Amino acid sequence: MVEHAPVLLMVVPLLAAVFCALLGLRWKALCLPLTIIGFIAALYFSVITFLQVSASSDHQVIYFLGGWNASEFPRGVGIEYRVDLLNGMLLIVIAAVALLAAIFSKQFVSMETPGKEPQYYALFLLLAVGLMGMTITADAFNLYVLLEVSSLTSYALIAMGSRRASVAAFQYLIMGTIGASFYLLGVGYLYIKTGSLNMQGIHDILIGEGLLESPAVYVAFLLIFVGVWIKLAFFPLSTWLPNAYSRAPTATGCIIAPLMTKVSVYIMLRIMLTVFGPEYVYDELSWSGPMVWIAVVAIIAGSILALGQKDLRRMLSYLIIAEVGYMVGGAWLLAPGGMARGESLYSTATGLVGTGYHIISDAAMTLCLFLAVGAMIVKAGSSRIEDMKGLFRKCPVTMACFVVGALAMIGVPPTCGFFSKWYLISGAFEAGRWEFAAALIISSLVNAVLFFRIIEFAYFGKLPEVDDAHGHHQRHDEGGMEENPPSMLVPLVLASVALIAIGLFNKEIAGYLSQFLNTVAMGGQG
Amino acid sequence: MEEFIQSRFNYWIYVILMMIGLWGMISKNNLIKKLIGMSIFQTAIILFYVSVAVKSETANIPILPHHGHDYSPKIAFAHAVSDDHENGGHDDHAGHQAHPVGPKIPDPDGYANPLPHVLMLTAIVVGVATLGLALAITQKIYREYGTLEEDQLLEKVRADDHG
């Protein structure tokens, strides 16, 4: 049981999805409990896997799918799952976010997509399975298949919303298919050169055969990177994101927004560090200069576009584009030539630690904010920022959680947003990239303006006067509190507690991440 | 020049097909035409992978020839295993060329690489699923808006945003 945990964390939600689709046709009420059980199991197995990883001497757990054995066959004959400290943490985050989003979805699914619970929850589970699979797999082609599993389910989940959502889903589908196809093409080029599909195997052959200068490998990196770039919604290929995320059904937004771009950032890291290796990415390519500048533009553009939004969810969607800029920029901070100069990777890679940290904290922050905004929109009856007036009196717990999320997004200690930004900014200083540090600070200021404007509306804004049945003017807010139901509050409170917890455990998380980078610097063999 | 094009004929076709598909997806106004572009784009990638599998003019499809009963893969495998046991049971050599089983294992250069074909079977399934989902979404869009022309659609969506 324990040794099969890496695969069980995917198999149990997958089976739950099948049962959801089948049993749900007869008993609709079974769908949500099945989903929650599936995610609890996934969370349990991902925690077990992570404990195994941190206990093992080389900080990784390898699982051979179908029982093919690496001692008998050359690496890459079968599919391999490989969990190390980075994706071990990410698996826990994915399972936890999916669990909280599933609990939160209770009210919304029956409200927004009535009668479609079995389909909705089956897709919901499959999306999480796809994301966890992308995170855990060590096979480049398997990654493509699971990328498509998560993408296809997310298109469907978005299209189940309003009629505007289906147009957004179509645009997302076209962009996403182009991205995934480019990725597949890049893997083909790598396969031509190396004859392997295993990520570590590709890396070993690239280094062993001295293929780093090959133009085919360059084309492969270019194709894979452009494909991942689209999936990341990294500026300027981010036009699909705001429409898709802000028009999706509320519960869909709560799982896609925290996880989709974050897992894509992880994929980028994995491609950079494991498949091509830091020697290739930082020394051979020397893209660091332009990449960080694009990240700066992404951060500034995302923040400024967010300032111009009147719709709360749309504003958050633009903030995600800025946050992707943080993470991509942090990953590319390492100056070219560092490896050649004999510097070890981890001693100059605070930016990479920041990126890894920010993947985790941004997933938690986005979850908290999307949950809070979903709950606020129910109470306000609209998603416009002006309509948030008086919400503090109406639902204080929801708003308190929103404030915690907002503080994390701005970067106030002790929330996680402060620590991940701290690592990113120190990484920028170390690398001497002042423009990146400046962009981070400007974006934090913009976040402060954005969120304090909403908090001001919600705290000081008076509710509009309404006529009651007798024609008397009556203030709505004198009616007192109308807090949201527990199915919405519990995940929301847990998410905001997680924000502070991820911040308080900053030492441990950063320690795991530098340990991970340490392993990468030693050639990934551990 | 002619030689240069001829020797990489498949790859030229794949690039041209891919560009046609990409152009269709990006510049066509009609959603169905965009999807046709998407199909062409995905098919181009399949052509690319299948071309990768080619080894030489003489390499055949990877099916073992049936020269009497000895060449059935099952029997060949059984022989290989029994040979192993006769030689003292080195069972960890099953995947290696190092263990000679005589003429029963044919020359791998005589066959095309089957792996890219297998990968493309999966990619075809993914492509079918994508197309099916895309058509379902298109159907929903048509039912809601009554048009599949992108410019008219975006106008109506904008009207929705303000209304």
XYZ file of C-alpha atoms in Angstrom:
689
model
C 0.000 0.000 0.000
C 2.646 2.494 1.053
C 4.990 1.711 -1.797
C 2.113 2.206 -4.240
C 1.167 5.621 -2.825
C 2.619 7.564 -5.826
C 0.225 5.871 -8.203
C -2.711 5.526 -5.825
C -2.876 9.288 -5.432
C -3.927 9.391 -9.080
C -5.841 6.132 -9.341
C -8.301 6.801 -6.513
C -9.615 10.136 -7.896
C -9.630 8.576 -11.376
C -11.860 5.739 -10.162
C -13.974 8.247 -8.260
C -14.480 10.116 -11.562
C -15.671 6.920 -13.262
C -18.063 6.118 -10.411
C -19.257 9.717 -10.361
C -20.166 9.578 -14.031
C -21.888 6.181 -13.710
C -23.578 6.237 -10.293
C -24.356 9.934 -10.591
C -26.812 9.246 -13.384
C -29.003 7.396 -10.875
C -28.091 9.057 -7.568
C -27.054 12.687 -8.061
C -26.466 13.228 -4.355
C -23.574 10.753 -4.409
C -21.394 12.911 -6.657
C -20.094 15.453 -4.167
C -19.288 12.902 -1.394
C -17.477 10.722 -3.966
C -15.462 13.717 -5.133
C -14.536 14.669 -1.599
C -13.560 11.076 -0.739
C -11.434 10.954 -3.895
C -9.582 14.107 -2.949
C -9.135 13.126 0.686
C -7.527 9.890 -0.523
C -5.349 11.853 -2.943
C -4.290 14.184 -0.146
C -3.536 11.249 2.163
C -1.422 9.451 -0.435
C 0.422 12.602 -1.468
C 1.319 13.298 2.160
C 2.555 9.704 2.529
C 4.576 10.047 -0.663
C 6.103 13.292 0.525
C 7.040 11.749 3.874
C 8.695 8.883 2.011
C 10.580 11.371 -0.161
C 11.856 13.436 2.745
C 12.823 10.278 4.642
C 14.736 8.678 1.764
C 18.453 9.288 1.531
C 18.480 10.678 -2.014
C 15.255 12.669 -1.541
C 13.271 10.988 -4.242
C 10.805 8.176 -4.716
C 10.710 6.398 -8.058
C 7.713 4.338 -9.108
C 7.808 2.162 -12.210
C 4.343 2.068 -13.693
C 3.280 -1.495 -14.443
C 6.220 -2.959 -12.552
C 8.930 -2.775 -15.242
C 12.208 -2.735 -13.480
C 15.032 -0.315 -14.126
C 17.661 -2.898 -13.213
C 16.448 -5.198 -15.978
C 15.694 -2.725 -18.727
C 17.393 0.465 -19.857
C 15.761 3.602 -18.470
C 12.819 4.762 -20.507
C 11.375 1.412 -21.546
C 8.282 2.103 -19.471
C 6.646 5.050 -17.781
C 8.297 6.212 -14.608
C 6.838 8.357 -11.833
C 9.392 10.284 -9.913
C 8.634 12.335 -6.821
C 11.235 14.652 -5.384
C 10.961 17.455 -2.851
C 9.593 20.021 -5.315
C 6.815 18.003 -6.896
C 6.143 16.192 -3.626
C 5.123 19.507 -2.068
C 3.211 20.496 -5.176
C 1.208 17.237 -5.110
C 0.032 18.019 -1.583
C -0.906 21.545 -2.677
C -2.868 20.256 -5.682
C -4.783 17.681 -3.642
C -5.529 20.188 -0.873
C -6.646 22.942 -3.247
C -8.843 20.506 -5.159
C -10.385 19.262 -1.903
C -11.196 22.771 -0.646
C -12.529 23.833 -4.048
C -14.732 20.706 -4.148
C -16.246 21.447 -0.736
C -16.780 25.054 -1.758
C -18.503 24.041 -4.996
C -21.509 22.544 -3.166
C -23.765 25.611 -3.454
C -22.530 26.752 -6.829
C -22.832 23.601 -8.898
C -26.526 23.204 -8.121
C -27.000 26.931 -8.760
C -24.964 27.478 -11.922
C -25.129 24.116 -13.686
C -28.314 22.535 -12.320
C -28.866 18.873 -13.160
C -25.327 18.338 -14.428
C -23.677 17.280 -11.172
C -22.381 13.878 -12.394
C -20.701 15.350 -15.457
C -19.417 18.331 -13.543
C -17.810 16.383 -10.730
C -16.407 13.706 -13.040
C -14.650 16.457 -15.004
C -13.587 18.146 -11.784
C -11.910 14.947 -10.566
C -10.312 14.289 -13.955
C -8.885 17.805 -14.002
C -7.172 17.204 -10.675
C -5.940 13.785 -11.867
C -4.462 15.409 -14.969
C -2.731 18.092 -12.920
C -1.314 15.613 -10.411
C -0.175 13.389 -13.271
C 1.622 16.281 -14.962
C 3.363 16.951 -11.692
C 4.391 13.407 -10.861
C 5.360 11.935 -14.222
C 8.965 11.597 -15.343
C 8.091 10.735 -18.928
C 7.965 13.499 -21.519
C 5.230 11.919 -23.649
C 3.155 10.913 -20.637
C 3.304 14.570 -19.652
C 1.727 15.506 -22.999
C -1.147 13.060 -22.501
C -1.836 14.276 -18.966
C -1.507 17.891 -20.105
C -4.275 17.188 -22.586
C -6.364 15.421 -19.921
C -6.243 18.477 -17.694
C -6.666 20.907 -20.598
C -9.651 19.139 -22.152
C -11.438 18.897 -18.816
C -10.764 22.549 -18.093
C -12.190 23.605 -21.492
C -15.311 21.593 -20.731
C -15.596 22.928 -17.181
C -15.306 26.512 -18.423
C -17.773 25.969 -21.266
C -20.409 24.729 -18.786
C -20.880 28.307 -17.583
C -22.827 31.153 -19.161
C -23.008 31.649 -22.908
C -20.089 34.056 -22.784
C -18.065 31.335 -21.087
C -18.448 28.998 -24.069
C -16.890 31.589 -26.393
C -14.021 32.053 -23.921
C -13.629 28.265 -23.699
C -13.407 28.012 -27.479
C -10.654 30.625 -27.643
C -8.837 28.869 -24.803
C -9.192 25.546 -26.624
C -7.603 26.906 -29.799
C -4.705 28.462 -27.877
C -4.275 25.452 -25.617
C -4.199 23.019 -28.537
C -1.537 25.093 -30.292
C 0.497 25.070 -27.062
C 0.186 21.348 -26.438
C 0.961 20.547 -30.091
C 4.122 22.627 -29.975
C 5.129 20.752 -26.847
C 4.514 17.413 -28.578
C 6.575 18.512 -31.567
C 9.450 19.523 -29.313
C 9.368 16.139 -27.607
C 9.571 14.571 -31.087
C 12.775 16.485 -31.833
C 14.240 15.399 -28.521
C 13.285 11.816 -29.311
C 15.065 12.007 -32.669
C 18.247 13.168 -30.985
C 18.216 11.006 -27.866
C 15.930 8.050 -28.533
C 14.476 8.402 -25.057
C 11.281 9.821 -23.620
C 12.304 9.598 -19.981
C 13.134 13.064 -18.650
C 16.235 12.014 -16.744
C 17.175 9.679 -19.612
C 16.978 12.532 -22.124
C 19.162 14.671 -19.892
C 21.765 11.936 -19.394
C 21.995 11.288 -23.130
C 22.167 15.025 -23.959
C 25.104 15.426 -21.574
C 26.721 12.052 -22.269
C 26.657 12.381 -26.039
C 27.601 16.065 -26.000
C 24.438 17.104 -27.818
C 24.039 20.477 -26.113
C 25.227 22.412 -29.172
C 23.016 20.538 -31.611
C 20.592 22.800 -33.518
C 17.891 20.114 -33.230
C 18.073 20.333 -29.448
C 17.784 24.105 -29.733
C 14.674 23.742 -31.900
C 13.287 21.224 -29.414
C 13.773 23.641 -26.527
C 12.230 26.460 -28.539
C 9.144 24.400 -29.447
C 8.624 23.011 -25.951
C 9.159 26.400 -24.411
C 6.706 28.176 -26.713
C 4.160 25.454 -25.976
C 4.594 25.805 -22.228
C 4.607 29.595 -22.619
C 1.060 29.485 -23.994
C -0.049 27.164 -21.191
C 1.583 29.450 -18.643
C -0.334 32.469 -19.928
C 2.998 34.280 -19.842
C 2.709 37.712 -21.409
C 2.131 38.347 -24.342
C 0.549 34.916 -24.960
C -1.897 35.473 -22.098
C -4.893 36.914 -23.940
C -6.999 33.802 -23.423
C -6.715 33.815 -19.644
C -8.834 36.737 -18.353
C -11.929 35.772 -20.362
C -11.639 32.080 -19.583
C -11.098 32.540 -15.846
C -13.516 35.361 -15.169
C -16.438 33.911 -17.136
C -16.063 30.318 -15.954
C -18.569 28.979 -13.401
C -17.511 30.025 -9.886
C -16.470 26.561 -8.723
C -14.476 26.001 -11.931
C -12.616 29.258 -11.421
C -11.755 28.181 -7.886
C -9.843 25.101 -9.070
C -8.475 26.258 -12.446
C -7.168 29.646 -11.360
C -5.020 28.409 -8.454
C -3.670 25.301 -10.173
C -3.480 25.503 -13.977
C -0.841 28.218 -14.395
C 1.066 27.082 -11.296
C 1.431 23.524 -12.576
C 2.543 25.000 -15.909
C 5.255 26.959 -14.107
C 6.318 23.706 -12.473
C 6.446 22.072 -15.925
C 8.669 24.911 -17.114
C 10.990 24.381 -14.142
C 11.062 20.632 -14.750
C 11.857 21.125 -18.451
C 14.578 23.629 -17.613
C 16.199 21.802 -14.719
C 15.650 18.097 -15.365
C 15.178 17.606 -19.108
C 17.617 20.134 -20.549
C 19.529 20.802 -17.372
C 20.884 24.063 -15.967
C 24.074 23.670 -18.024
C 22.041 23.997 -21.199
C 19.405 26.484 -20.114
C 21.626 29.022 -18.386
C 24.989 28.618 -20.093
C 24.307 27.390 -23.592
C 21.221 29.493 -24.303
C 21.927 32.740 -22.416
C 18.310 33.851 -22.657
C 18.294 35.217 -19.119
C 18.529 38.860 -20.175
C 15.483 39.009 -22.459
C 13.440 36.508 -20.400
C 13.651 38.608 -17.239
C 12.742 41.724 -19.213
C 9.665 39.979 -20.651
C 8.778 38.966 -17.092
C 9.115 42.606 -16.015
C 6.761 43.657 -18.814
C 4.345 40.855 -17.838
C 4.297 41.995 -14.207
C 3.786 45.672 -15.037
C 1.221 44.981 -17.778
C -0.763 42.548 -15.611
C -0.836 45.009 -12.714
C -1.858 47.994 -14.837
C -4.555 46.035 -16.657
C -5.845 44.836 -13.278
C -6.137 48.465 -12.150
C -8.464 49.215 -15.034
C -10.966 46.440 -14.254
C -14.384 47.051 -12.763
C -15.184 43.357 -12.365
C -13.673 41.666 -9.333
C -12.944 38.268 -10.903
C -11.533 39.887 -14.021
C -9.218 41.952 -11.854
C -7.947 38.801 -10.122
C -7.416 37.137 -13.511
C -5.124 39.963 -14.595
C -3.262 39.675 -11.306
C -2.573 36.007 -12.156
C -0.797 37.188 -15.326
C 1.396 39.423 -13.165
C 2.061 36.555 -10.749
C 3.130 34.292 -13.634
C 5.602 37.032 -14.504
C 7.031 36.787 -10.959
C 7.596 33.057 -11.235
C 8.990 32.958 -14.771
C 11.270 35.895 -14.028
C 12.537 34.239 -10.856
C 13.338 31.051 -12.749
C 15.446 32.909 -15.308
C 17.378 35.131 -12.910
C 20.491 32.977 -12.985
C 23.098 34.764 -15.084
C 24.618 32.909 -18.032
C 28.054 31.474 -17.486
C 27.440 30.699 -13.832
C 27.962 27.004 -14.356
C 31.071 27.517 -16.445
C 32.567 29.700 -13.745
C 32.260 26.774 -11.408
C 29.556 28.226 -9.201
C 27.247 25.602 -7.877
C 23.652 26.073 -8.867
C 22.105 26.301 -5.466
C 24.419 28.958 -4.086
C 23.324 31.449 -6.733
C 19.731 30.409 -7.124
C 17.693 32.306 -4.557
C 15.486 33.291 -7.473
C 14.750 29.619 -8.172
C 13.883 29.050 -4.520
C 11.595 32.068 -4.803
C 9.931 30.625 -7.893
C 9.312 27.281 -6.216
C 8.035 28.983 -3.090
C 5.823 31.265 -5.102
C 4.253 28.329 -6.953
C 3.041 27.029 -3.601
C 2.075 30.324 -2.020
C 0.445 31.680 -5.159
C -1.703 28.555 -5.441
C -2.884 29.148 -1.852
C -3.363 32.911 -2.335
C -5.300 32.550 -5.565
C -7.464 29.843 -4.000
C -8.223 32.026 -0.972
C -9.058 35.067 -3.097
C -11.182 33.185 -5.627
C -13.112 31.458 -2.835
C -13.611 34.755 -1.002
C -14.668 36.562 -4.166
C -17.049 33.735 -5.061
C -18.662 34.069 -1.640
C -18.722 37.876 -1.862
C -20.393 37.826 -5.269
C -23.179 35.670 -3.847
C -23.780 38.210 -1.079
C -23.422 41.311 -3.226
C -25.421 39.851 -6.094
C -22.945 41.223 -8.609
C -19.288 40.968 -9.455
C -18.716 44.711 -9.864
C -16.320 46.243 -7.368
C -18.731 49.106 -6.531
C -21.384 46.615 -5.472
C -19.232 45.261 -2.650
C -20.456 48.052 -0.354
C -21.203 47.143 3.234
C -20.084 43.546 2.931
C -18.042 43.692 6.152
C -21.212 44.069 8.176
C -23.054 41.451 6.199
C -20.466 38.668 6.214
C -17.487 39.498 8.457
C -15.840 36.052 8.282
C -15.810 35.996 4.492
C -14.377 39.483 4.411
C -11.737 38.690 7.053
C -10.523 35.824 4.857
C -10.557 38.135 1.851
C -8.371 40.581 3.766
C -5.900 37.797 4.636
C -5.763 36.834 0.954
C -5.308 40.464 -0.038
C -2.494 40.958 2.490
C -0.753 37.856 1.147
C -1.089 39.142 -2.412
C 0.365 42.516 -1.372
C 3.119 40.734 0.541
C 2.589 41.575 4.212
C 4.318 39.337 6.771
C 3.641 36.772 8.190
C 1.611 35.612 5.153
C 3.286 33.460 2.536
C 3.231 36.217 -0.092
C 5.831 38.170 1.861
C 8.322 35.309 2.046
C 8.071 34.218 -1.584
C 8.472 37.822 -2.705
C 11.396 38.168 -0.318
C 13.210 35.256 -1.964
C 12.399 36.567 -5.423
C 13.662 40.054 -4.617
C 16.838 38.729 -2.943
C 17.368 36.575 -6.032
C 17.022 39.688 -8.191
C 19.582 41.532 -6.048
C 21.990 38.593 -6.180
C 21.761 38.454 -9.939
C 21.959 42.240 -10.178
C 18.634 42.448 -12.008
C 17.344 45.689 -10.515
C 14.561 45.995 -13.062
C 13.026 42.769 -11.764
C 13.182 43.916 -8.142
C 11.638 47.254 -9.152
C 8.838 45.486 -11.022
C 8.087 43.323 -7.976
C 7.865 46.372 -5.717
C 5.726 48.353 -8.177
C 3.386 45.400 -8.546
C 3.098 45.069 -4.762
C 2.156 48.746 -4.542
C -0.436 48.316 -7.283
C -1.825 45.307 -5.403
C -2.071 47.435 -2.274
C -4.014 50.124 -4.159
C -6.303 47.531 -5.747
C -7.158 45.637 -2.607
C -7.471 48.603 -0.252
C -9.938 50.152 -2.692
C -12.111 47.030 -2.435
C -11.691 46.814 1.336
C -12.639 50.483 1.615
C -15.801 49.925 -0.420
C -16.683 46.889 1.646
C -15.927 48.475 5.016
C -17.055 52.089 4.713
C -19.462 51.873 1.783
C -23.122 52.185 2.757
C -25.608 49.744 1.391
C -28.099 51.294 -0.988
C -31.422 52.118 0.642
C -34.255 49.857 -0.353
C -37.970 50.312 -0.005
C -39.652 47.625 2.014
C -43.190 46.467 1.492
C -44.698 49.397 3.402
C -42.855 52.019 1.436
C -40.581 52.896 4.367
C -36.977 53.510 3.685
C -34.997 50.834 5.347
C -31.319 50.138 5.550
C -30.341 46.645 4.493
C -27.383 46.512 6.849
C -29.512 47.023 9.922
C -30.789 43.525 9.305
C -27.466 42.368 10.728
C -25.295 39.511 9.616
C -26.185 37.096 6.864
C -23.046 35.001 6.814
C -22.458 32.415 4.110
C -23.213 28.716 4.793
C -20.482 26.510 6.348
C -19.825 24.659 3.067
C -18.425 27.961 1.807
C -16.898 29.249 5.032
C -14.937 26.137 6.057
C -12.779 25.932 2.915
C -12.367 29.691 2.922
C -11.144 29.814 6.515
C -8.870 26.815 5.936
C -7.400 28.504 2.858
C -6.626 31.690 4.750
C -5.113 29.720 7.640
C -2.969 27.911 5.052
C -1.696 31.272 3.792
C -0.335 32.081 7.226
C 0.903 28.516 7.796
C 2.829 28.479 4.508
C 4.338 31.781 5.611
C 5.284 30.540 9.077
C 6.925 27.385 7.733
C 9.027 29.434 5.324
C 12.288 28.042 6.652
C 11.268 24.422 6.086
C 9.818 25.054 2.620
C 12.825 27.057 1.461
C 15.067 24.347 2.949
C 13.290 21.630 0.943
C 13.556 23.729 -2.204
C 17.283 24.364 -1.868
C 17.736 20.663 -1.117
C 15.894 19.968 -4.383
C 18.134 22.391 -6.286
C 21.099 20.723 -4.653
C 20.026 17.396 -6.149
C 19.564 19.012 -9.558
C 23.013 20.566 -9.389
C 24.477 17.136 -8.714
C 22.993 15.827 -11.949
C 19.610 14.713 -10.701
C 20.815 11.317 -9.592
C 20.768 12.243 -5.934
C 18.493 21.799 -54.166
C 16.187 19.149 -55.602
C 18.125 16.534 -53.708
C 17.838 18.623 -50.522
C 14.063 18.760 -50.840
C 13.674 15.134 -51.901
C 15.736 13.655 -49.101
C 13.539 15.352 -46.499
C 10.299 15.236 -48.433
C 8.133 14.162 -45.469
C 9.506 16.900 -43.291
C 8.850 19.583 -45.884
C 5.269 18.400 -46.192
C 4.842 18.359 -42.425
C 6.097 21.921 -42.092
C 3.866 23.129 -44.914
C 0.808 21.323 -43.492
C 1.533 22.668 -40.031
C 1.761 26.231 -41.306
C -1.506 25.826 -43.230
C -3.165 24.550 -40.064
C -1.734 27.295 -37.885
C -2.800 29.941 -40.384
C -6.299 28.479 -40.440
C -6.564 28.456 -36.670
C -5.377 32.021 -36.283
C -6.736 33.924 -39.242
C -10.026 32.250 -40.183
C -13.158 33.983 -39.011
C -15.467 30.972 -38.972
C -15.155 28.698 -35.949
C -15.591 25.502 -37.983
C -12.807 26.608 -40.330
C -10.625 27.191 -37.290
C -11.298 23.608 -36.234
C -10.424 22.341 -39.720
C -7.146 24.206 -39.328
C -6.657 22.551 -35.942
C -7.168 19.086 -37.446
C -4.649 19.789 -40.200
C -2.193 21.047 -37.594
C -2.513 17.903 -35.498
C -2.288 15.645 -38.545
C 0.952 17.371 -39.556
C 2.456 16.397 -36.217
C 1.370 12.792 -36.746
C 3.075 12.833 -40.145
C 6.219 14.174 -38.496
C 6.319 11.411 -35.873
C 5.613 8.659 -38.387
C 8.423 10.003 -40.581
C 10.742 9.795 -37.603
C 10.072 6.071 -37.371
C 11.402 5.364 -40.876
C 14.824 3.728 -40.853
C 15.762 2.907 -44.453
C 14.232 2.018 -47.781
C 14.248 -1.672 -46.964
C 12.995 -1.466 -43.377
C 9.589 -3.040 -43.055
C 6.609 -2.712 -40.759
C 7.445 -4.245 -37.376
C 5.658 -7.575 -37.783
C 7.729 -10.732 -37.428
C 7.680 -12.862 -40.605
C 6.139 -16.294 -40.267
C 8.833 -18.689 -41.475
C 7.415 -21.892 -40.139
C 6.560 -22.246 -36.476
C 9.908 -20.948 -35.147
C 9.271 -17.307 -35.925
C 6.088 -16.700 -34.056
C 7.024 -14.135 -31.403
C 5.447 -16.239 -28.686
C 7.566 -19.263 -29.567
C 10.669 -17.115 -30.028
C 10.111 -15.686 -26.578
C 9.513 -19.146 -25.112
C 12.755 -20.331 -26.693
C 14.608 -17.350 -25.324
C 13.338 -18.087 -21.858
C 14.120 -21.811 -22.061
C 17.605 -20.978 -23.395
C 18.062 -18.761 -20.379
C 17.255 -21.611 -18.063
C 19.559 -23.983 -19.880
C 22.393 -21.500 -19.471
C 21.944 -21.315 -15.747
C 19.009 -18.941 -15.363
C 20.443 -15.457 -15.905
C 16.958 -14.054 -15.870
C 18.103 -10.448 -15.697
C 19.257 -10.456 -19.316
C 15.828 -10.692 -20.826
C 15.946 -7.189 -22.295
C 19.508 -7.240 -23.558
C 20.952 -8.069 -26.932
C 23.865 -9.671 -25.133
C 22.060 -12.948 -24.852
C 22.158 -14.702 -28.212
C 19.078 -16.658 -29.149
C 20.303 -17.541 -32.615
C 18.262 -16.656 -35.674
C 15.017 -16.366 -33.739
C 15.405 -12.634 -32.993
C 15.424 -10.796 -36.320
C 17.641 -7.864 -37.188
C 16.091 -4.646 -35.727
C 17.359 -2.603 -38.679
C 14.958 -4.483 -40.903
C 11.977 -2.910 -39.174
C 10.653 0.585 -38.723
C 10.705 1.945 -35.185
C 7.293 1.039 -33.735
C 7.412 3.449 -30.779
C 6.492 6.667 -32.648
C 3.524 4.834 -34.168
C 2.340 3.841 -30.718
C 2.767 7.402 -29.472
C 0.739 8.648 -32.403
C -2.097 6.253 -31.633
C -2.413 8.101 -28.336
C -2.063 11.458 -30.067
C -4.818 10.521 -32.523
C -7.114 9.670 -29.611
C -6.295 12.991 -27.989
C -6.953 14.753 -31.284
C -10.345 13.070 -31.667
C -11.293 14.015 -28.109
C -10.220 17.627 -28.675
C -12.163 17.862 -31.908
C -15.243 16.301 -30.326
C -15.159 18.695 -27.396
C -14.528 21.647 -29.715
C -17.516 20.695 -31.879
C -19.705 20.377 -28.780
C -18.650 23.846 -27.626
C -19.243 25.195 -31.148
C -22.727 23.700 -31.084
C -23.439 25.401 -27.776
C -22.160 28.714 -29.123
C -24.366 28.412 -32.199
C -27.408 27.580 -30.110
C -26.829 30.574 -27.825
C -25.718 33.205 -30.312
C -27.008 31.994 -33.664
C -23.726 32.577 -35.457
C -20.301 31.021 -35.874
C -18.551 34.051 -37.365
C -16.010 35.258 -34.850
C -16.381 39.002 -35.446
C -20.169 38.870 -34.962
C -19.726 36.624 -31.933
C -17.288 38.976 -30.230
C -19.656 41.892 -30.861
C -22.482 40.004 -29.164
C -20.234 38.989 -26.271
C -19.270 42.629 -25.808
C -22.954 43.565 -25.758
C -23.433 40.871 -23.050
C -20.604 42.399 -21.036
C -22.270 45.788 -20.972
C -25.837 44.633 -20.635
